[in-house]
Short mmCIF file of C-alpha atoms and ligand atoms in Angstrom, two decimals:
data_model
loop_
_atom_site.label_atom_id
_atom_site.label_comp_id
_atom_site.label_asym_id
_atom_site.label_seq_id
_atom_site.Cartn_x
_atom_site.Cartn_y
_atom_site.Cartn_z
CA UNK A 1 -2.05 -4.40 -28.65
CA UNK A 2 1.53 -3.33 -28.07
CA UNK A 3 3.98 -5.91 -26.72
CA UNK A 4 6.27 -3.36 -25.16
CA UNK A 5 5.52 -0.36 -23.01
CA UNK A 6 7.85 2.33 -21.66
CA UNK A 7 6.78 4.25 -18.58
CA UNK A 8 8.12 7.05 -16.46
CA UNK A 9 9.79 5.22 -13.56
CA UNK A 10 6.91 4.43 -11.16
CA UNK A 11 6.73 4.80 -7.36
CA UNK A 12 5.08 2.53 -4.80
CA UNK A 13 2.88 4.57 -2.47
CA UNK A 14 2.33 1.78 0.11
CA UNK A 15 5.05 -0.71 0.98
CA UNK A 16 6.21 -2.88 3.89
CA UNK A 17 9.92 -3.77 3.92
CA UNK A 18 10.31 -4.90 7.60
CA UNK A 19 13.74 -4.46 9.21
CA UNK A 20 17.12 -6.08 9.83
CA UNK A 21 18.31 -8.88 7.55
CA UNK A 22 14.91 -9.02 5.79
CA UNK A 23 15.62 -5.59 4.26
CA UNK A 24 18.38 -7.08 2.13
CA UNK A 25 15.94 -9.68 0.74
CA UNK A 26 13.04 -7.39 -0.16
CA UNK A 27 14.31 -3.81 -0.73
CA UNK A 28 16.20 -4.74 -3.95
CA UNK A 29 12.99 -6.06 -5.54
CA UNK A 30 11.29 -2.70 -5.06
CA UNK A 31 14.38 -0.61 -5.83
CA UNK A 32 14.72 -2.28 -9.26
CA UNK A 33 11.19 -1.28 -10.28
CA UNK A 34 10.39 1.93 -8.47
CA UNK A 35 12.06 5.27 -7.85
CA UNK A 36 10.53 5.82 -4.42
CA UNK A 37 8.22 4.09 -1.97
CA UNK A 38 6.11 5.18 0.96
CA UNK A 39 7.39 2.95 3.76
CA UNK A 40 4.88 1.65 6.28
CA UNK A 41 5.86 2.19 9.92
CA UNK A 42 4.32 -0.97 11.45
CA UNK A 43 7.55 -2.41 12.84
CA UNK A 44 7.72 -3.89 16.33
CA UNK A 45 7.90 -1.47 18.09
CA UNK A 46 6.30 0.92 15.56
CA UNK A 47 8.07 3.93 14.05
CA UNK A 48 6.43 6.77 15.99
CA UNK A 49 9.01 9.57 15.91
CA UNK A 50 10.87 11.49 13.22
CA UNK A 51 14.17 10.38 14.75
CA UNK A 52 13.14 6.71 14.42
CA UNK A 53 11.87 7.24 10.87
CA UNK A 54 15.14 8.87 9.81
CA UNK A 55 17.16 6.03 11.36
CA UNK A 56 14.92 3.46 9.62
CA UNK A 57 15.41 5.26 6.28
CA UNK A 58 19.16 4.89 6.80
CA UNK A 59 18.83 1.11 7.32
CA UNK A 60 16.66 0.81 4.18
CA UNK A 61 19.20 2.76 2.11
CA UNK A 62 21.91 0.28 3.13
CA UNK A 63 19.86 -2.48 1.51
CA UNK A 64 19.54 -0.71 -1.87
CA UNK A 65 21.82 -2.42 -4.42
CA UNK A 66 24.89 -0.44 -5.50
CA UNK A 67 24.24 1.76 -8.52
CA UNK A 68 20.46 1.82 -8.01
CA UNK A 69 18.79 5.11 -7.07
CA UNK A 70 15.89 4.53 -4.69
CA UNK A 71 14.42 6.83 -2.09
CA UNK A 72 12.39 5.61 0.89
CA UNK A 73 9.66 8.09 1.79
CA UNK A 74 9.03 7.68 5.50
CA UNK A 75 5.85 7.71 7.56
CA UNK A 76 5.05 7.93 11.25
CA UNK A 77 2.74 5.52 13.03
CA UNK A 78 -0.10 7.42 14.67
CA UNK A 79 -0.87 6.41 18.26
CA UNK A 80 -3.14 7.82 20.94
CA UNK A 81 -0.03 9.59 22.26
CA UNK A 82 1.34 11.22 19.07
CA UNK A 83 1.84 14.87 20.00
CA UNK A 84 1.34 17.90 17.73
CA UNK A 85 5.04 18.74 18.26
CA UNK A 86 6.02 15.46 16.55
CA UNK A 87 3.91 16.53 13.56
CA UNK A 88 5.77 19.85 13.45
CA UNK A 89 9.04 17.88 13.38
CA UNK A 90 7.66 15.63 10.62
CA UNK A 91 6.71 18.64 8.49
CA UNK A 92 10.24 20.01 8.95
CA UNK A 93 11.88 16.69 7.97
CA UNK A 94 12.64 16.12 4.27
CA UNK A 95 12.34 12.35 4.90
CA UNK A 96 8.86 12.14 6.44
CA UNK A 97 5.91 12.43 4.06
CA UNK A 98 2.84 11.15 5.90
CA UNK A 99 1.33 9.68 9.06
CA UNK A 100 -0.28 6.22 9.11
CA UNK A 101 -3.48 5.51 11.01
CA UNK A 102 -4.15 1.91 11.98
CA UNK A 103 -7.23 1.28 14.09
CA UNK A 104 -5.80 -0.71 17.05
CA UNK A 105 -5.94 -4.42 16.24
CA UNK A 106 -7.00 -3.99 12.58
CA UNK A 107 -4.03 -5.81 11.01
CA UNK A 108 -0.43 -7.05 11.37
CA UNK A 109 1.49 -5.14 14.09
CA UNK A 110 -1.34 -2.73 14.81
CA UNK A 111 -1.76 -3.26 18.57
CA UNK A 112 -0.14 0.15 19.17
CA UNK A 113 -2.67 1.78 16.83
CA UNK A 114 -5.31 4.35 17.67
CA UNK A 115 -7.90 3.13 20.20
CA UNK A 116 -10.10 6.23 19.97
CA UNK A 117 -9.70 8.77 17.17
CA UNK A 118 -10.87 11.57 19.47
CA UNK A 119 -7.55 11.21 21.31
CA UNK A 120 -5.72 12.28 18.15
CA UNK A 121 -7.81 15.32 17.21
CA UNK A 122 -5.19 17.90 18.33
CA UNK A 123 -2.61 16.08 16.25
CA UNK A 124 -4.87 15.74 13.21
CA UNK A 125 -5.63 19.46 13.39
CA UNK A 126 -1.91 20.24 13.01
CA UNK A 127 -1.65 17.80 10.10
CA UNK A 128 -4.63 19.44 8.44
CA UNK A 129 -3.02 22.89 8.82
CA UNK A 130 0.27 21.72 7.32
CA UNK A 131 -1.20 19.50 4.60
CA UNK A 132 0.62 16.41 5.92
CA UNK A 133 -1.31 13.40 4.55
CA UNK A 134 -3.03 10.89 6.81
CA UNK A 135 -2.80 7.38 5.35
CA UNK A 136 -5.70 5.29 6.57
CA UNK A 137 -6.12 1.56 7.05
CA UNK A 138 -9.88 1.78 6.60
CA UNK A 139 -11.41 -1.13 8.45
CA UNK A 140 -13.43 -1.20 11.66
CA UNK A 141 -12.25 -3.71 14.22
CA UNK A 142 -15.61 -4.49 15.85
CA UNK A 143 -15.81 -8.31 15.91
CA UNK A 144 -19.58 -8.02 15.39
CA UNK A 145 -19.00 -6.61 11.88
CA UNK A 146 -18.53 -9.21 9.14
CA UNK A 147 -14.91 -9.21 8.01
CA UNK A 148 -15.95 -8.59 4.37
CA UNK A 149 -17.95 -5.49 5.40
CA UNK A 150 -15.33 -3.79 7.57
CA UNK A 151 -14.14 -1.34 4.93
CA UNK A 152 -17.62 -0.20 3.93
CA UNK A 153 -18.65 0.21 7.59
CA UNK A 154 -15.44 2.15 8.30
CA UNK A 155 -16.23 4.63 5.53
CA UNK A 156 -19.71 5.30 6.89
CA UNK A 157 -19.02 5.28 10.61
CA UNK A 158 -15.44 6.60 10.92
CA UNK A 159 -14.18 8.23 7.74
CA UNK A 160 -17.15 10.41 6.79
CA UNK A 161 -17.44 11.86 10.33
CA UNK A 162 -13.65 12.36 10.42
CA UNK A 163 -13.71 14.37 7.19
CA UNK A 164 -16.64 16.42 8.46
CA UNK A 165 -14.50 17.41 11.44
CA UNK A 166 -11.34 17.95 9.36
CA UNK A 167 -12.59 19.00 5.91
CA UNK A 168 -9.14 20.05 4.64
CA UNK A 169 -7.23 17.02 5.94
CA UNK A 170 -5.30 15.31 3.12
CA UNK A 171 -6.19 11.63 3.21
CA UNK A 172 -5.15 8.49 1.35
CA UNK A 173 -7.55 5.62 1.91
CA UNK A 174 -5.04 2.80 1.57
CA UNK A 175 -5.47 -0.45 -0.35
CA UNK A 176 -9.15 0.00 -1.18
CA UNK A 177 -11.04 -3.21 -1.86
CA UNK A 178 -14.71 -2.39 -2.46
CA UNK A 179 -17.14 -0.72 -4.80
CA UNK A 180 -18.28 1.34 -1.83
CA UNK A 181 -14.77 2.75 -1.43
CA UNK A 182 -14.60 3.65 -5.13
CA UNK A 183 -17.99 5.39 -4.94
CA UNK A 184 -16.91 7.24 -1.81
CA UNK A 185 -13.71 8.46 -3.51
CA UNK A 186 -15.59 9.64 -6.58
CA UNK A 187 -17.84 11.76 -4.37
CA UNK A 188 -15.02 13.51 -2.48
CA UNK A 189 -12.72 16.45 -3.21
CA UNK A 190 -9.27 16.16 -4.77
CA UNK A 191 -7.39 16.03 -1.47
CA UNK A 192 -8.88 12.59 -0.74
CA UNK A 193 -7.18 9.81 -2.71
CA UNK A 194 -6.70 6.04 -2.63
CA UNK A 195 -4.10 3.39 -3.36
CA UNK A 196 -4.95 0.09 -5.05
CA UNK A 197 -2.87 -3.11 -4.80
CA UNK A 198 -2.04 -5.51 -7.64
CA UNK A 199 -3.65 -8.43 -5.79
CA UNK A 200 -6.97 -6.64 -5.36
CA UNK A 201 -6.95 -5.87 -9.10
CA UNK A 202 -6.12 -9.45 -10.10
CA UNK A 203 -7.82 -11.70 -7.54
CA UNK A 204 -11.23 -12.07 -5.98
CA UNK A 205 -12.01 -13.93 -2.77
CA UNK A 206 -12.28 -17.28 -4.55
CA UNK A 207 -8.46 -17.17 -4.66
CA UNK A 208 -8.48 -17.86 -0.91
CA UNK A 209 -10.14 -21.23 -1.44
CA UNK A 210 -9.01 -22.58 -4.83
CA UNK A 211 -8.84 -26.36 -4.25
CA UNK A 212 -8.12 -25.81 -0.54
CA UNK A 213 -7.22 -22.97 1.80
CA UNK A 214 -4.59 -20.64 0.31
CA UNK A 215 -2.80 -18.79 3.10
CA UNK A 216 -0.57 -16.91 0.66
CA UNK A 217 -3.63 -15.11 -0.70
CA UNK A 218 -4.65 -13.92 2.77
CA UNK A 219 -4.18 -10.22 3.32
CA UNK A 220 -6.00 -7.34 4.94
CA UNK A 221 -8.28 -5.91 3.88
CA UNK A 222 -9.26 -9.41 2.75
CA UNK A 223 -9.96 -10.08 -0.96
CA UNK A 224 -13.57 -9.35 -1.93
CA UNK A 225 -16.16 -10.53 -4.47
CA UNK A 226 -15.61 -10.27 -8.24
CA UNK A 227 -17.96 -7.27 -8.51
CA UNK A 228 -15.65 -5.32 -6.20
CA UNK A 229 -12.57 -6.35 -8.18
CA UNK A 230 -14.29 -5.04 -11.31
CA UNK A 231 -15.03 -1.71 -9.59
CA UNK A 232 -11.37 -1.38 -8.54
CA UNK A 233 -10.15 -2.21 -12.03
CA UNK A 234 -12.46 0.41 -13.48
CA UNK A 235 -11.23 3.03 -10.99
CA UNK A 236 -7.53 2.24 -11.48
CA UNK A 237 -7.80 2.35 -15.27
CA UNK A 238 -10.11 5.39 -15.40
CA UNK A 239 -7.32 7.95 -15.51
CA UNK A 240 -8.73 9.65 -12.42
CA UNK A 241 -5.75 11.06 -10.45
CA UNK A 242 -7.37 10.11 -7.13
CA UNK A 243 -6.32 6.51 -7.70
CA UNK A 244 -2.69 5.48 -7.67
CA UNK A 245 -0.32 2.57 -7.21
CA UNK A 246 0.38 1.15 -3.75
CA UNK A 247 1.37 -2.50 -3.68
CA UNK A 248 0.97 -3.17 0.05
CA UNK A 249 3.64 -5.80 -0.57
CA UNK A 250 3.82 -7.27 2.94
CA UNK A 251 6.35 -10.09 3.35
CA UNK A 252 5.99 -12.74 6.04
CA UNK A 253 8.11 -15.84 6.55
CA UNK A 254 6.57 -18.95 4.99
CA UNK A 255 6.03 -20.59 8.39
CA UNK A 256 4.14 -17.55 9.68
CA UNK A 257 1.73 -17.79 6.71
CA UNK A 258 1.40 -21.60 6.58
CA UNK A 259 0.07 -21.86 10.10
CA UNK A 260 -3.12 -22.57 12.04
CA UNK A 261 -3.34 -18.78 12.48
CA UNK A 262 -1.54 -17.41 9.44
CA UNK A 263 -0.41 -13.78 9.16
CA UNK A 264 -2.07 -11.34 6.78
CA UNK A 265 0.09 -10.03 3.95
CA UNK A 266 0.96 -10.81 0.31
CA UNK A 267 4.45 -10.37 -1.10
CA UNK A 268 4.34 -8.81 -4.58
CA UNK A 269 7.48 -6.63 -4.77
CA UNK A 270 9.30 -9.20 -6.94
CA UNK A 271 6.84 -8.60 -9.82
CA UNK A 272 4.85 -5.56 -8.79
CA UNK A 273 4.80 -3.34 -11.88
CA UNK A 274 4.59 -6.45 -14.10
CA UNK A 275 1.42 -7.57 -12.26
CA UNK A 276 -0.15 -4.12 -12.65
CA UNK A 277 0.67 -4.30 -16.37
CA UNK A 278 -1.24 -7.59 -16.53
CA UNK A 279 -4.26 -6.07 -14.83
CA UNK A 280 -4.24 -2.98 -17.08
CA UNK A 281 -3.75 -5.12 -20.19
CA UNK A 282 -6.72 -7.29 -19.15
CA UNK A 283 -8.80 -4.11 -19.00
CA UNK A 284 -7.45 -2.92 -22.37
CA UNK A 285 -6.04 0.15 -20.60
CA UNK A 286 -2.24 -0.13 -20.80
CA UNK A 287 -2.11 3.47 -21.96
CA UNK A 288 -3.45 4.50 -18.53
CA UNK A 289 -0.82 2.59 -16.55
CA UNK A 290 1.68 5.44 -16.53
CA UNK A 291 -0.74 7.89 -14.93
CA UNK A 292 -1.68 5.40 -12.23
CA UNK A 293 1.87 4.16 -11.59
CA UNK A 294 4.06 7.21 -12.16
CA UNK A 295 2.07 10.48 -12.21
CA UNK A 296 -0.92 10.56 -9.87
CA UNK A 297 1.00 9.63 -6.71
CA UNK A 298 3.71 12.31 -6.99
CA UNK A 299 1.04 14.90 -7.83
CA UNK A 300 -0.92 14.03 -4.68
CA UNK A 301 2.19 14.11 -2.47
CA UNK A 302 3.42 17.36 -4.05
CA UNK A 303 6.59 15.76 -5.39
CA UNK A 304 8.04 15.83 -8.92
CA UNK A 305 7.52 12.68 -10.98
CA UNK A 306 10.61 10.63 -11.78
CA UNK A 307 12.57 11.43 -14.93
CA UNK A 308 13.97 7.95 -15.68
CA UNK A 309 11.91 5.31 -17.52
CA UNK A 310 11.36 1.55 -17.38
CA UNK A 311 10.29 -0.76 -20.18
CA UNK A 312 8.03 -3.78 -19.83
CA UNK A 313 7.68 -6.51 -22.44
CA UNK A 314 4.78 -8.96 -22.85
CA UNK A 315 6.76 -12.14 -22.27
CA UNK A 316 5.80 -14.76 -19.66
CA UNK A 317 8.27 -15.78 -16.96
CA UNK A 318 7.94 -18.16 -14.04
CA UNK A 319 8.06 -16.84 -10.49
CA UNK A 320 10.26 -18.89 -8.12
CA UNK A 321 8.44 -21.14 -5.61
CA UNK A 322 10.27 -19.41 -2.76
CA UNK A 323 12.44 -16.38 -2.21
CA UNK A 324 14.92 -15.70 0.58
CA UNK A 325 13.61 -13.61 3.49
CA UNK A 326 16.44 -12.81 5.90
CA UNK A 327 17.35 -16.12 7.55
CA UNK A 328 14.01 -17.56 6.38
CA UNK A 329 12.09 -17.78 3.12
CA UNK A 330 8.83 -16.44 1.77
CA UNK A 331 6.31 -17.54 -0.85
CA UNK A 332 5.76 -14.72 -3.35
CA UNK A 333 2.55 -13.95 -5.23
CA UNK A 334 2.26 -16.30 -8.28
CA UNK A 335 4.87 -18.68 -6.82
CA UNK A 336 5.63 -21.38 -9.40
CA UNK A 337 3.28 -19.73 -11.90
CA UNK A 338 3.80 -17.26 -14.70
CA UNK A 339 3.57 -13.48 -14.89
CA UNK A 340 2.73 -12.19 -18.35
CA UNK A 341 5.00 -9.14 -18.41
CA UNK A 342 8.73 -8.85 -17.87
CA UNK A 343 10.93 -5.91 -16.92
CA UNK A 344 13.37 -5.31 -19.79
C1 LIG B 1 0.25 -5.78 6.36
C2 LIG B 1 1.51 -6.30 7.06
O1 LIG B 1 1.74 -7.51 7.03
O2 LIG B 1 2.25 -5.49 7.63
N1 LIG B 1 -0.59 -6.89 6.03
C3 LIG B 1 -1.54 -6.92 5.06
O3 LIG B 1 -2.25 -7.93 4.98
N2 LIG B 1 -1.71 -5.94 4.24
C4 LIG B 1 -0.43 -4.78 7.20
C5 LIG B 1 -1.46 -3.97 6.46
O4 LIG B 1 -1.15 -3.16 5.61
O5 LIG B 1 -2.65 -4.17 6.74
ZN1 LIG B 2 -0.04 -2.29 4.29
#
């Protein structure tokens, strides 16, 4: 197997970078590895208008290291009140590329999310007409549903009916975690796609409990059983253009994770493409990494792929125990352990 691989510069199609001083800690990690990233709008308060998204893009650009070319691709946060006119403005903006749907209460900073999808139907109709993608956090929030089943139940009870109502709506089912999601994707048309994170390719739910409770492995949707990880790995390495890279790197301060009620989110931006290379190498599918990381996403979003390249070498390096995070610090994925691939 080759010890060096050169790829078209990849993009990250699902990323959280937060705001303020934190931007200067996390944006450089992504900008060094990726040409562009779809930026999640779940700030407090959320990014709900094109004007706010454009201002946020400006703040992100200030945190890109000098001499590095990196473009934030902005999204709007869908609420019960998002008007069709805001969608028209989004379509007209060169900065805004999608709208994010969080079921209210599903995850970090989602209290402003959609309480009843029916309230957004006029808005979704305009998105469908314009081909503006809807990015979906696909988990039901019903406390009666087992937390490990929330994605599969969402597909059956929310997503399938939604696509029956809006059959041309472009959809990305974000950070899929289950065999059921893979099977659903394989049965849909080309305008329905999915992102897959490095942690869901590399870890199963045992990683939450190895020798004790591991808050830094807690994210949403939560890690699943090994059989689901295998299904995701198979999908990601299949070459099918429906599946593409989205890290869902979601930094939280160490104290907010190491808590009696720790936040959901795993930080992976410091080693993102390297971790995907590990997962693809494990599956004997390094030759498929470029499609997944650099080609399928731009094709779905109707953008050109990048023209630059990056090179990765099989050479272990140790991840720091902690990284700065604004005034605080965070614990990155693999903290104190090795990653098998290095960016040359
Ligand atoms: C994300 C965050 O922290 O913003 N957390 C996570 O566990 N993935 C929110 C999200 O994408 O669900
Ligand atoms: Zn996310």
